[in-house]
CSV table of C-alpha atoms in Angstrom, one decimal:
chain,number,residue,atom,x,y,z
A,1,MET,CA,0.0,0.0,0.0
A,2,SER,CA,1.3,3.5,-0.8
A,3,LEU,CA,2.6,5.5,2.1
A,4,ARG,CA,0.6,8.5,1.0
A,5,LEU,CA,-2.7,6.9,2.2
A,6,HIS,CA,-1.6,4.9,5.3
A,7,ALA,CA,-2.9,7.5,7.7
A,8,LEU,CA,-5.8,8.4,5.6
A,9,PHE,CA,-7.1,4.9,5.2
A,10,ALA,CA,-6.8,4.5,9.0
A,11,ALA,CA,-9.1,7.5,9.5
A,12,ALA,CA,-11.6,6.3,6.9
A,13,LEU,CA,-11.7,2.8,8.5
A,14,LEU,CA,-12.5,4.1,12.0
A,15,THR,CA,-16.2,3.5,11.6
A,16,ALA,CA,-15.9,0.1,10.0
A,17,LEU,CA,-13.2,-1.4,12.3
A,18,ALA,CA,-13.8,0.2,15.7
A,19,HIS,CA,-17.0,-1.7,16.4
A,20,PRO,CA,-16.4,-5.4,16.6
A,21,LEU,CA,-20.0,-5.8,18.0
A,22,HIS,CA,-22.2,-8.8,17.5
A,23,ALA,CA,-25.3,-7.5,15.8
A,24,GLN,CA,-28.6,-8.8,17.1
A,25,ARG,CA,-30.5,-7.6,14.1
A,26,THR,CA,-30.3,-5.2,11.2
A,27,LEU,CA,-32.7,-2.3,10.8
A,28,THR,CA,-33.6,-1.6,7.2
A,29,GLY,CA,-35.9,0.9,5.6
A,30,THR,CA,-36.2,4.3,3.9
A,31,VAL,CA,-36.0,7.9,4.7
A,32,GLN,CA,-38.7,10.0,3.1
A,33,ASP,CA,-40.2,13.5,3.1
A,34,PRO,CA,-43.9,13.9,4.2
A,35,GLN,CA,-45.0,13.4,0.6
A,36,GLY,CA,-43.3,10.0,0.4
A,37,ALA,CA,-40.4,11.1,-1.8
A,38,ALA,CA,-37.0,9.7,-1.0
A,39,VAL,CA,-34.5,11.8,1.0
A,40,PRO,CA,-31.1,11.0,-0.6
A,41,PHE,CA,-28.0,10.4,1.5
A,42,ALA,CA,-29.6,10.9,4.8
A,43,VAL,CA,-27.4,10.0,7.8
A,44,LEU,CA,-28.7,7.7,10.5
A,45,GLU,CA,-26.7,7.5,13.8
A,46,LEU,CA,-26.8,5.7,17.2
A,47,PRO,CA,-25.1,8.5,19.3
A,48,THR,CA,-24.5,6.3,22.3
A,49,HIS,CA,-22.5,3.8,20.3
A,50,LYS,CA,-21.0,6.3,17.8
A,51,LEU,CA,-22.3,4.2,15.0
A,52,GLY,CA,-24.0,5.2,11.8
A,53,VAL,CA,-24.8,4.7,8.2
A,54,GLN,CA,-25.7,6.8,5.2
A,55,ALA,CA,-28.8,6.1,3.1
A,56,ASP,CA,-28.3,5.8,-0.7
A,57,ASP,CA,-29.6,8.1,-3.4
A,58,GLU,CA,-33.1,6.6,-3.1
A,59,GLY,CA,-33.3,7.0,0.7
A,60,ARG,CA,-32.7,3.3,1.5
A,61,PHE,CA,-30.5,2.2,4.4
A,62,SER,CA,-29.4,-0.8,6.3
A,63,LEU,CA,-28.1,-0.3,9.9
A,64,PRO,CA,-26.7,-3.3,11.9
A,65,LEU,CA,-27.8,-2.8,15.5
A,66,PRO,CA,-25.2,-3.7,18.2
A,67,ALA,CA,-25.9,-6.0,21.0
A,68,GLY,CA,-26.9,-4.5,24.3
A,69,LEU,CA,-29.1,-1.7,23.1
A,70,ALA,CA,-30.9,0.0,26.0
A,71,PRO,CA,-34.6,0.8,25.9
A,72,THR,CA,-33.7,4.5,26.0
A,73,ASP,CA,-31.2,4.4,23.1
A,74,SER,CA,-32.2,6.7,20.3
A,75,LEU,CA,-31.7,7.0,16.6
A,76,THR,CA,-31.0,10.3,15.0
A,77,VAL,CA,-31.9,11.0,11.3
A,78,SER,CA,-30.6,14.0,9.5
A,79,ALA,CA,-30.2,15.3,5.9
A,80,LEU,CA,-29.4,18.6,4.2
A,81,GLY,CA,-32.4,20.8,4.0
A,82,TYR,CA,-34.5,18.8,6.5
A,83,GLU,CA,-35.2,19.0,10.2
A,84,ARG,CA,-33.1,16.7,12.3
A,85,ARG,CA,-35.1,14.0,14.0
A,86,ARG,CA,-34.5,11.9,17.0
A,87,VAL,CA,-36.5,8.7,17.8
A,88,LEU,CA,-36.3,5.6,19.9
A,89,VAL,CA,-34.7,2.7,18.1
A,90,PRO,CA,-37.6,1.0,16.2
A,91,VAL,CA,-38.5,-2.4,17.5
A,92,GLY,CA,-39.3,-3.8,14.0
A,93,ALA,CA,-36.9,-4.9,11.3
A,94,THR,CA,-38.2,-2.5,8.7
A,95,VAL,CA,-39.2,1.1,9.1
A,96,ALA,CA,-40.0,4.2,7.0
A,97,LEU,CA,-38.7,7.4,8.6
A,98,GLN,CA,-40.0,10.8,7.7
A,99,LEU,CA,-38.1,14.1,7.8
A,100,ALA,CA,-39.8,17.5,7.5
A,101,ALA,CA,-38.3,19.9,5.1
A,102,LEU,CA,-36.7,23.1,6.5
A,103,PRO,CA,-38.0,26.4,5.1
A,104,VAL,CA,-35.1,27.8,3.2
A,105,SER,CA,-34.9,31.3,1.8
A,106,LEU,CA,-32.0,31.8,-0.6
A,107,ASN,CA,-30.0,35.0,-0.4
A,108,GLU,CA,-30.5,37.3,-3.4
A,109,VAL,CA,-27.4,37.2,-5.6
A,110,VAL,CA,-26.2,40.6,-6.7
A,111,VAL,CA,-23.5,40.5,-9.3
A,112,ARG,CA,-21.1,43.3,-8.8
A,113,PRO,CA,-18.6,44.7,-11.2
A,114,GLY,CA,-15.6,43.3,-9.4
A,115,ALA,CA,-13.8,40.4,-11.0
A,116,ALA,CA,-14.4,36.9,-9.6
A,117,GLU,CA,-11.4,35.0,-8.3
A,118,TRP,CA,-10.4,31.6,-7.2
A,119,VAL,CA,-9.2,31.3,-3.6
A,120,GLY,CA,-8.1,28.3,-1.5
A,121,PHE,CA,-5.6,25.7,-2.6
A,122,GLU,CA,-2.6,27.4,-4.3
A,123,SER,CA,-0.1,24.7,-5.0
A,124,GLU,CA,0.4,22.3,-7.9
A,125,PRO,CA,-1.4,19.0,-7.2
A,126,LYS,CA,1.2,16.2,-6.6
A,127,ASP,CA,1.2,12.5,-6.1
A,128,PHE,CA,-0.3,12.7,-2.6
A,129,GLY,CA,-4.1,12.4,-2.2
A,130,TYR,CA,-7.0,11.6,0.0
A,131,GLY,CA,-9.0,8.4,-0.7
A,132,GLN,CA,-11.9,6.5,0.7
A,133,ASN,CA,-11.4,3.0,2.0
A,134,GLY,CA,-14.1,0.4,2.8
A,135,LEU,CA,-17.1,2.3,1.4
A,136,SER,CA,-19.8,-0.1,0.2
A,137,LYS,CA,-23.6,-0.7,0.3
A,138,GLU,CA,-23.2,-2.3,3.7
A,139,LYS,CA,-20.6,0.1,5.1
A,140,ASN,CA,-21.6,3.3,3.6
A,141,THR,CA,-20.4,5.9,6.0
A,142,GLY,CA,-18.3,8.0,3.7
A,143,TRP,CA,-16.0,10.7,5.1
A,144,GLN,CA,-15.5,14.3,4.1
A,145,ILE,CA,-12.4,16.4,3.4
A,146,ALA,CA,-12.9,20.1,3.8
A,147,ARG,CA,-10.6,23.0,3.0
A,148,LEU,CA,-10.9,26.6,4.3
A,149,CYS,CA,-11.1,29.2,1.5
A,150,GLN,CA,-10.7,32.8,2.4
A,151,PRO,CA,-11.4,35.8,0.1
A,152,THR,CA,-10.1,39.3,0.4
A,153,THR,CA,-13.4,40.8,1.3
A,154,ASN,CA,-17.1,39.8,1.7
A,155,GLY,CA,-18.9,38.5,-1.3
A,156,TYR,CA,-20.7,35.4,-2.7
A,157,LEU,CA,-19.6,31.8,-3.4
A,158,VAL,CA,-20.4,31.2,-7.0
A,159,ALA,CA,-18.5,28.0,-7.7
A,160,ALA,CA,-16.2,25.3,-6.2
A,161,ARG,CA,-13.7,23.0,-7.8
A,162,PHE,CA,-11.8,19.9,-6.8
A,163,PHE,CA,-8.7,18.2,-8.4
A,164,VAL,CA,-9.9,14.6,-8.8
A,165,LYS,CA,-7.5,11.8,-9.6
A,166,PRO,CA,-7.7,8.0,-9.8
A,167,GLY,CA,-8.1,6.2,-6.5
A,168,ILE,CA,-5.1,4.1,-5.4
A,169,HIS,CA,-6.8,0.9,-6.5
A,170,CYS,CA,-9.7,1.9,-8.7
A,171,GLY,CA,-7.9,3.6,-11.6
A,172,LYS,CA,-9.8,5.5,-14.3
A,173,THR,CA,-13.1,3.9,-13.3
A,174,GLY,CA,-13.0,5.3,-9.8
A,175,VAL,CA,-12.4,8.9,-11.1
A,176,ARG,CA,-16.0,9.0,-12.4
A,177,ALA,CA,-17.6,8.1,-9.0
A,178,PRO,CA,-20.1,10.8,-8.0
A,179,PHE,CA,-19.3,12.8,-4.9
A,180,ARG,CA,-21.3,15.3,-2.9
A,181,VAL,CA,-20.3,19.0,-2.5
A,182,ARG,CA,-20.6,20.5,1.0
A,183,VAL,CA,-20.2,24.1,2.2
A,184,TYR,CA,-19.8,25.1,5.8
A,185,ALA,CA,-19.4,28.3,7.8
A,186,ALA,CA,-16.1,28.6,9.7
A,187,ASP,CA,-17.9,28.8,13.0
A,188,GLY,CA,-17.3,25.4,14.5
A,189,PRO,CA,-15.2,24.6,17.6
A,190,ASN,CA,-11.6,25.8,17.2
A,191,GLY,CA,-12.4,27.2,13.8
A,192,SER,CA,-13.6,23.9,12.4
A,193,PRO,CA,-16.4,23.6,9.8
A,194,GLY,CA,-19.7,24.4,11.5
A,195,THR,CA,-23.1,25.5,10.1
A,196,ASP,CA,-24.3,24.0,6.8
A,197,LEU,CA,-24.6,26.6,4.1
A,198,LEU,CA,-25.6,24.4,1.2
A,199,PHE,CA,-29.1,23.2,2.0
A,200,THR,CA,-29.6,20.8,-0.9
A,201,THR,CA,-27.8,17.7,-2.2
A,202,VAL,CA,-25.3,18.7,-5.0
A,203,LEU,CA,-23.6,15.8,-6.7
A,204,ALA,CA,-20.7,16.1,-9.1
A,205,ALA,CA,-18.5,13.6,-11.1
A,206,ALA,CA,-15.3,13.9,-13.0
A,207,PRO,CA,-15.1,12.6,-16.6
A,208,GLN,CA,-11.3,12.3,-16.2
A,209,LYS,CA,-8.4,13.3,-14.0
A,210,GLY,CA,-8.2,17.0,-13.3
A,211,TRP,CA,-10.1,20.0,-12.0
A,212,VAL,CA,-13.9,19.5,-11.7
A,213,THR,CA,-15.9,22.8,-11.4
A,214,VAL,CA,-19.3,22.9,-9.8
A,215,ASP,CA,-21.6,25.9,-10.3
A,216,LEU,CA,-23.0,27.1,-7.0
A,217,ASN,CA,-24.2,30.6,-8.0
A,218,ARG,CA,-27.9,29.7,-7.8
A,219,TYR,CA,-27.7,29.0,-4.1
A,220,GLY,CA,-26.8,32.5,-3.0
A,221,ILE,CA,-24.2,31.5,-0.4
A,222,GLU,CA,-22.6,34.4,1.3
A,223,PHE,CA,-18.8,34.3,1.3
A,224,PRO,CA,-17.5,36.3,4.2
A,225,GLN,CA,-13.9,37.4,4.6
A,226,ARG,CA,-13.4,34.9,7.4
A,227,GLY,CA,-13.9,32.3,4.8
A,228,VAL,CA,-16.0,29.1,4.3
A,229,TYR,CA,-15.1,25.5,4.2
A,230,VAL,CA,-15.7,23.6,0.9
A,231,ALA,CA,-15.8,19.9,1.2
A,232,MET,CA,-15.9,16.7,-0.8
A,233,GLU,CA,-18.0,13.9,0.6
A,234,TRP,CA,-17.6,10.4,-0.6
A,235,VAL,CA,-21.0,8.7,-1.1
A,236,TYR,CA,-21.8,5.2,-2.2
A,237,THR,CA,-23.7,5.1,-5.4
A,238,SER,CA,-22.7,1.9,-7.2
A,239,ASP,CA,-20.5,-1.2,-6.9
A,240,GLU,CA,-19.0,-0.1,-10.2
A,241,PHE,CA,-16.7,2.1,-8.3
A,242,LEU,CA,-15.8,-0.4,-5.6
A,243,CYS,CA,-12.3,-2.0,-5.9
A,244,SER,CA,-10.7,-4.8,-4.0
A,245,TYR,CA,-7.0,-5.2,-3.2
A,246,THR,CA,-4.7,-7.4,-1.1
A,247,TYR,CA,-2.6,-6.0,1.8
A,248,THR,CA,-0.3,-7.4,4.5
A,249,THR,CA,-1.0,-6.6,8.1
A,250,PRO,CA,2.1,-5.0,9.8
A,251,ASP,CA,1.8,-7.1,13.0
A,252,SER,CA,0.9,-10.7,11.9
A,253,ARG,CA,2.2,-10.3,8.3
A,254,GLN,CA,-1.0,-12.0,7.1
A,255,LYS,CA,-2.5,-11.2,3.7
A,256,LYS,CA,-6.0,-9.8,3.8
A,257,GLU,CA,-8.4,-8.4,1.3
A,258,GLY,CA,-9.4,-4.7,1.5
A,259,PHE,CA,-11.7,-2.5,-0.5
A,260,SER,CA,-11.4,1.1,-1.7
A,261,TYR,CA,-14.0,3.2,-3.3
A,262,GLY,CA,-14.0,5.8,-6.1
A,263,GLN,CA,-11.6,8.6,-6.7
A,264,SER,CA,-9.0,10.4,-4.6
A,265,LEU,CA,-8.7,14.1,-4.0
A,266,ALA,CA,-5.3,15.5,-4.8
A,267,ALA,CA,-3.3,17.3,-2.2
A,268,GLN,CA,0.1,18.8,-1.5
A,269,TRP,CA,2.3,18.6,1.6
A,270,VAL,CA,2.5,21.9,3.6
A,271,PRO,CA,3.9,22.8,7.0
A,272,GLU,CA,1.5,22.1,9.8
A,273,ALA,CA,1.1,25.8,10.6
A,274,GLN,CA,-0.3,26.4,7.1
A,275,ALA,CA,-2.8,23.5,7.3
A,276,ARG,CA,-6.3,24.5,6.3
A,277,THR,CA,-7.7,21.0,5.8
A,278,TRP,CA,-10.1,19.1,8.1
A,279,TYR,CA,-11.8,15.7,7.9
A,280,TYR,CA,-15.1,14.3,9.2
A,281,THR,CA,-16.2,10.9,10.2
A,282,ILE,CA,-19.4,9.9,12.0
A,283,LYS,CA,-17.5,8.4,14.9
A,284,TYR,CA,-15.3,11.5,15.7
A,285,GLY,CA,-16.9,14.4,14.0
A,286,TRP,CA,-14.6,17.1,12.6
A,287,ARG,CA,-10.8,16.8,13.2
A,288,LYS,CA,-7.8,18.7,11.8
A,289,PHE,CA,-5.1,16.6,10.2
A,290,ASP,CA,-1.9,16.3,12.2
A,291,SER,CA,0.4,13.6,10.8
A,292,ARG,CA,3.9,13.3,9.4
A,293,ASP,CA,4.6,13.0,5.7
A,294,PRO,CA,6.5,9.9,4.4
A,295,THR,CA,9.9,11.6,5.2
A,296,GLY,CA,8.9,12.0,8.8
A,297,GLN,CA,8.5,15.8,8.7
A,298,GLN,CA,5.6,17.4,10.5
A,299,ARG,CA,3.6,18.3,7.4
A,300,VAL,CA,0.0,17.7,6.4
A,301,GLY,CA,-1.8,17.4,3.2
A,302,ASP,CA,-3.4,20.6,1.8
A,303,ALA,CA,-6.5,19.4,-0.1
A,304,ALA,CA,-6.8,20.6,-3.7
A,305,ILE,CA,-10.1,22.5,-3.2
A,306,GLN,CA,-10.8,26.0,-4.4
A,307,ALA,CA,-13.8,28.4,-4.2
A,308,ARG,CA,-14.7,31.1,-6.7
A,309,PHE,CA,-15.3,34.4,-4.9
A,310,GLN,CA,-17.5,37.1,-6.4
A,311,PRO,CA,-17.2,40.5,-4.6
């Protein structure tokens, strides 16, 4: 396995490997709006056990329930543009969960005479990159990579772009895997991503290696001088983008089969003090990268994400 993804695969595997629990049953079902339409990519979590899954693009999910659930254990259901809901864990094996849509009023976009500019990642993408390990229909808790982008003054976010490249095992096929675009205010703890600013599901896909630009002008997202976080979220959509590989465990030296999914997001090593990249998993929430590069230097990967700023 390439050194560039050792630490990253470990982070992506937290949800899948940190819970060797014997499931009593599996809860399956759908997440819908009040009219019965599917809510795509909703997230279902058991907060007490720090365990969760993500529904697919048709709102379907499958959540293995751990042994020892208490009668008071609850299930939270959330999705962009919908009210977060918390319910007791259903007693049946199949359930239809409904989420109420949030009233969203988009900001009016006023195009000013100033020239739009790209802000964020400034380096030339190199061999290093972030990838998603273990994502599948059964283990579909994808992670997010977010990069802080700061303009020179207040304005609007009109576009975002990501430098997409083949995953370490999936090659050209993986490049084309759809991913979700996320935007957050820089108001979380310790300057982490906080409030969601993009209230609808926006999917993008790359036809080939290189920059992928996503138009966000219609959403009227304010772009303050303090910046916003733009993120790529890996979402499971098809086994077409799932790739298997063999690796050797460092302790027992046994060969095992692993799975990677989709594309990777290019990055460049930068000194830790310049780091603007955070990652998110259901188990740990938002965390800032702090790891050493393959040479042992205290450097972290600066994600190749840019935001287009319109004053």
